[in-house]
């Protein structure tokens, strides 16, 4: 039980046994500008491949009118050593209140594993369109 008068502070949420908490900080550079009148309002949606399907686990905040956003929201995951944890990062323009990437709001995506991210200090990958071609010079870090 928590008793603030006695100075006891509740512990953070428990994690799965054998897992390490990993915090990802995400930024993008040179996002495509699909609307000629305004810059994109980007958001990043993070999916994890689990039980033979892609499941959304986190998403960043929406940044207004920004083609090279640095998101402040930290994306937290549990990392299991020696277990392959495929990730997808989807970047979309949430200008019209979109809550998930659609063809008209999709700015690009990339895939990697959580192990690849953990093993490096910084990972930068090109964003790809749905047809597999690069989204201009757009990248995600």
PDB file of C-alpha atoms in Angstrom:
ATOM      1  CA  UNK A   1       0.000   0.000   0.000  1.00  0.00           C
ATOM      2  CA  UNK A   2       1.062   3.565  -0.654  1.00  0.00           C
ATOM      3  CA  UNK A   3       1.344   5.919   2.283  1.00  0.00           C
ATOM      4  CA  UNK A   4       2.585   9.371   1.203  1.00  0.00           C
ATOM      5  CA  UNK A   5       2.774  10.555   4.826  1.00  0.00           C
ATOM      6  CA  UNK A   6       5.378   7.892   5.630  1.00  0.00           C
ATOM      7  CA  UNK A   7       7.450   8.792   2.564  1.00  0.00           C
ATOM      8  CA  UNK A   8       6.779   5.534   0.750  1.00  0.00           C
ATOM      9  CA  UNK A   9       6.504   5.935  -3.012  1.00  0.00           C
ATOM     10  CA  UNK A  10       4.791   3.305  -5.167  1.00  0.00           C
ATOM     11  CA  UNK A  11       7.046   1.223  -7.390  1.00  0.00           C
ATOM     12  CA  UNK A  12       6.877   1.580 -11.170  1.00  0.00           C
ATOM     13  CA  UNK A  13       4.738  -0.970 -13.039  1.00  0.00           C
ATOM     14  CA  UNK A  14       6.154  -4.467 -12.964  1.00  0.00           C
ATOM     15  CA  UNK A  15       7.802  -5.897 -16.046  1.00  0.00           C
ATOM     16  CA  UNK A  16       7.834  -9.384 -17.434  1.00  0.00           C
ATOM     17  CA  UNK A  17      10.502 -11.572 -15.855  1.00  0.00           C
ATOM     18  CA  UNK A  18      13.670 -11.539 -17.961  1.00  0.00           C
ATOM     19  CA  UNK A  19      12.795  -8.319 -19.788  1.00  0.00           C
ATOM     20  CA  UNK A  20      14.630  -5.025 -19.873  1.00  0.00           C
ATOM     21  CA  UNK A  21      12.841  -1.739 -20.401  1.00  0.00           C
ATOM     22  CA  UNK A  22      13.970   0.054 -23.567  1.00  0.00           C
ATOM     23  CA  UNK A  23      13.030   3.651 -24.320  1.00  0.00           C
ATOM     24  CA  UNK A  24      13.113   4.808 -27.933  1.00  0.00           C
ATOM     25  CA  UNK A  25      13.397   8.449 -28.927  1.00  0.00           C
ATOM     26  CA  UNK A  26      12.291   9.023 -32.501  1.00  0.00           C
ATOM     27  CA  UNK A  27      12.969  11.742 -35.054  1.00  0.00           C
ATOM     28  CA  UNK A  28      12.485  12.062 -38.810  1.00  0.00           C
ATOM     29  CA  UNK A  29      14.191  14.121 -41.466  1.00  0.00           C
ATOM     30  CA  UNK A  30      12.970  15.371 -44.837  1.00  0.00           C
ATOM     31  CA  UNK A  31       9.431  13.993 -44.728  1.00  0.00           C
ATOM     32  CA  UNK A  32       7.434  14.153 -47.946  1.00  0.00           C
ATOM     33  CA  UNK A  33       5.060  17.068 -48.258  1.00  0.00           C
ATOM     34  CA  UNK A  34       1.897  15.552 -49.710  1.00  0.00           C
ATOM     35  CA  UNK A  35      -0.104  18.774 -49.372  1.00  0.00           C
ATOM     36  CA  UNK A  36       1.296  21.690 -51.371  1.00  0.00           C
ATOM     37  CA  UNK A  37      -0.272  24.286 -49.069  1.00  0.00           C
ATOM     38  CA  UNK A  38       0.954  23.073 -45.671  1.00  0.00           C
ATOM     39  CA  UNK A  39       3.759  21.032 -44.171  1.00  0.00           C
ATOM     40  CA  UNK A  40       2.867  17.605 -42.715  1.00  0.00           C
ATOM     41  CA  UNK A  41       1.632  17.101 -39.153  1.00  0.00           C
ATOM     42  CA  UNK A  42       3.632  13.910 -38.546  1.00  0.00           C
ATOM     43  CA  UNK A  43       3.048  11.126 -36.067  1.00  0.00           C
ATOM     44  CA  UNK A  44       4.918   7.816 -35.732  1.00  0.00           C
ATOM     45  CA  UNK A  45       3.037   4.602 -35.035  1.00  0.00           C
ATOM     46  CA  UNK A  46       5.129   1.717 -33.645  1.00  0.00           C
ATOM     47  CA  UNK A  47       4.042  -1.885 -34.255  1.00  0.00           C
ATOM     48  CA  UNK A  48       5.496  -5.114 -32.844  1.00  0.00           C
ATOM     49  CA  UNK A  49       5.147  -8.506 -34.547  1.00  0.00           C
ATOM     50  CA  UNK A  50       3.624 -10.820 -31.964  1.00  0.00           C
ATOM     51  CA  UNK A  51       1.543 -13.996 -32.250  1.00  0.00           C
ATOM     52  CA  UNK A  52       1.811 -13.934 -36.057  1.00  0.00           C
ATOM     53  CA  UNK A  53       0.354 -10.426 -36.436  1.00  0.00           C
ATOM     54  CA  UNK A  54       1.428  -6.775 -36.252  1.00  0.00           C
ATOM     55  CA  UNK A  55       0.144  -5.066 -33.119  1.00  0.00           C
ATOM     56  CA  UNK A  56       0.315  -1.345 -32.401  1.00  0.00           C
ATOM     57  CA  UNK A  57       2.209  -0.809 -29.141  1.00  0.00           C
ATOM     58  CA  UNK A  58       2.950   2.924 -29.029  1.00  0.00           C
ATOM     59  CA  UNK A  59       2.702   6.152 -30.972  1.00  0.00           C
ATOM     60  CA  UNK A  60       4.251   9.567 -30.729  1.00  0.00           C
ATOM     61  CA  UNK A  61       2.481  12.862 -30.381  1.00  0.00           C
ATOM     62  CA  UNK A  62       1.468  14.816 -33.499  1.00  0.00           C
ATOM     63  CA  UNK A  63       3.791  17.700 -34.337  1.00  0.00           C
ATOM     64  CA  UNK A  64       2.257  20.541 -36.313  1.00  0.00           C
ATOM     65  CA  UNK A  65       3.692  21.726 -39.646  1.00  0.00           C
ATOM     66  CA  UNK A  66       7.044  19.971 -39.455  1.00  0.00           C
ATOM     67  CA  UNK A  67       8.981  18.054 -42.101  1.00  0.00           C
ATOM     68  CA  UNK A  68      11.886  17.163 -39.771  1.00  0.00           C
ATOM     69  CA  UNK A  69      10.224  16.390 -36.428  1.00  0.00           C
ATOM     70  CA  UNK A  70      11.945  15.448 -33.181  1.00  0.00           C
ATOM     71  CA  UNK A  71       9.281  13.759 -31.079  1.00  0.00           C
ATOM     72  CA  UNK A  72       9.339  14.271 -27.322  1.00  0.00           C
ATOM     73  CA  UNK A  73       7.185  11.264 -26.416  1.00  0.00           C
ATOM     74  CA  UNK A  74       9.353   8.279 -25.508  1.00  0.00           C
ATOM     75  CA  UNK A  75       8.265   4.911 -26.930  1.00  0.00           C
ATOM     76  CA  UNK A  76       8.796   2.230 -24.268  1.00  0.00           C
ATOM     77  CA  UNK A  77       9.117  -1.498 -24.941  1.00  0.00           C
ATOM     78  CA  UNK A  78      10.177  -4.623 -23.112  1.00  0.00           C
ATOM     79  CA  UNK A  79      13.343  -6.124 -24.617  1.00  0.00           C
ATOM     80  CA  UNK A  80      14.013  -9.844 -24.358  1.00  0.00           C
ATOM     81  CA  UNK A  81      17.631 -10.809 -24.998  1.00  0.00           C
ATOM     82  CA  UNK A  82      18.051 -13.478 -27.711  1.00  0.00           C
ATOM     83  CA  UNK A  83      14.412 -13.155 -28.794  1.00  0.00           C
ATOM     84  CA  UNK A  84      13.679 -11.666 -32.217  1.00  0.00           C
ATOM     85  CA  UNK A  85      11.278  -8.748 -31.831  1.00  0.00           C
ATOM     86  CA  UNK A  86      10.424  -7.312 -35.285  1.00  0.00           C
ATOM     87  CA  UNK A  87       9.271  -3.682 -35.293  1.00  0.00           C
ATOM     88  CA  UNK A  88       7.570  -1.451 -37.842  1.00  0.00           C
ATOM     89  CA  UNK A  89       7.636   2.330 -37.694  1.00  0.00           C
ATOM     90  CA  UNK A  90       4.844   3.987 -39.714  1.00  0.00           C
ATOM     91  CA  UNK A  91       4.968   7.736 -40.268  1.00  0.00           C
ATOM     92  CA  UNK A  92       1.757   9.456 -41.264  1.00  0.00           C
ATOM     93  CA  UNK A  93       0.312  12.929 -41.643  1.00  0.00           C
ATOM     94  CA  UNK A  94      -2.350  13.425 -38.981  1.00  0.00           C
ATOM     95  CA  UNK A  95      -3.463  16.779 -40.381  1.00  0.00           C
ATOM     96  CA  UNK A  96      -7.093  15.795 -40.865  1.00  0.00           C
ATOM     97  CA  UNK A  97      -7.400  14.063 -37.508  1.00  0.00           C
ATOM     98  CA  UNK A  98      -6.282  10.731 -38.951  1.00  0.00           C
ATOM     99  CA  UNK A  99      -5.641   8.151 -36.253  1.00  0.00           C
ATOM    100  CA  UNK A 100      -3.862   5.598 -38.429  1.00  0.00           C
ATOM    101  CA  UNK A 101      -1.932   5.651 -41.691  1.00  0.00           C
ATOM    102  CA  UNK A 102      -4.105   5.642 -44.796  1.00  0.00           C
ATOM    103  CA  UNK A 103      -2.932   5.892 -48.394  1.00  0.00           C
ATOM    104  CA  UNK A 104      -3.500   9.659 -48.472  1.00  0.00           C
ATOM    105  CA  UNK A 105      -1.776  10.306 -45.126  1.00  0.00           C
ATOM    106  CA  UNK A 106       1.003   7.699 -45.328  1.00  0.00           C
ATOM    107  CA  UNK A 107       4.493   9.291 -45.416  1.00  0.00           C
ATOM    108  CA  UNK A 108       6.587   6.119 -45.154  1.00  0.00           C
ATOM    109  CA  UNK A 109       7.613   3.197 -42.986  1.00  0.00           C
ATOM    110  CA  UNK A 110      10.579   1.037 -42.089  1.00  0.00           C
ATOM    111  CA  UNK A 111      11.228  -2.254 -40.347  1.00  0.00           C
ATOM    112  CA  UNK A 112      13.974  -3.504 -38.064  1.00  0.00           C
ATOM    113  CA  UNK A 113      14.299  -5.583 -34.907  1.00  0.00           C
ATOM    114  CA  UNK A 114      14.504  -4.265 -31.376  1.00  0.00           C
ATOM    115  CA  UNK A 115      17.821  -6.133 -31.070  1.00  0.00           C
ATOM    116  CA  UNK A 116      19.269  -4.079 -33.955  1.00  0.00           C
ATOM    117  CA  UNK A 117      18.318  -0.880 -32.149  1.00  0.00           C
ATOM    118  CA  UNK A 118      19.635  -2.039 -28.762  1.00  0.00           C
ATOM    119  CA  UNK A 119      22.973  -3.128 -30.254  1.00  0.00           C
ATOM    120  CA  UNK A 120      23.659   0.326 -31.752  1.00  0.00           C
ATOM    121  CA  UNK A 121      23.817   3.802 -30.281  1.00  0.00           C
ATOM    122  CA  UNK A 122      21.813   5.387 -33.074  1.00  0.00           C
ATOM    123  CA  UNK A 123      19.873   3.797 -35.944  1.00  0.00           C
ATOM    124  CA  UNK A 124      18.843   5.796 -39.018  1.00  0.00           C
ATOM    125  CA  UNK A 125      16.873   4.127 -41.808  1.00  0.00           C
ATOM    126  CA  UNK A 126      15.229   5.378 -45.001  1.00  0.00           C
ATOM    127  CA  UNK A 127      11.449   5.531 -45.059  1.00  0.00           C
ATOM    128  CA  UNK A 128       9.803   3.403 -47.728  1.00  0.00           C
ATOM    129  CA  UNK A 129       6.497   3.892 -49.495  1.00  0.00           C
ATOM    130  CA  UNK A 130       3.968   1.059 -49.814  1.00  0.00           C
ATOM    131  CA  UNK A 131       5.368   0.144 -53.240  1.00  0.00           C
ATOM    132  CA  UNK A 132       8.797  -0.473 -51.639  1.00  0.00           C
ATOM    133  CA  UNK A 133      10.433   2.615 -53.147  1.00  0.00           C
ATOM    134  CA  UNK A 134      12.139   5.179 -50.961  1.00  0.00           C
ATOM    135  CA  UNK A 135      10.063   8.137 -49.830  1.00  0.00           C
ATOM    136  CA  UNK A 136      12.386  10.714 -51.362  1.00  0.00           C
ATOM    137  CA  UNK A 137      15.205  11.424 -48.911  1.00  0.00           C
ATOM    138  CA  UNK A 138      12.998  10.830 -45.864  1.00  0.00           C
ATOM    139  CA  UNK A 139      14.641   9.064 -42.927  1.00  0.00           C
ATOM    140  CA  UNK A 140      13.715   8.001 -39.418  1.00  0.00           C
ATOM    141  CA  UNK A 141      16.171   7.839 -36.526  1.00  0.00           C
TER     142      UNK A 141
END
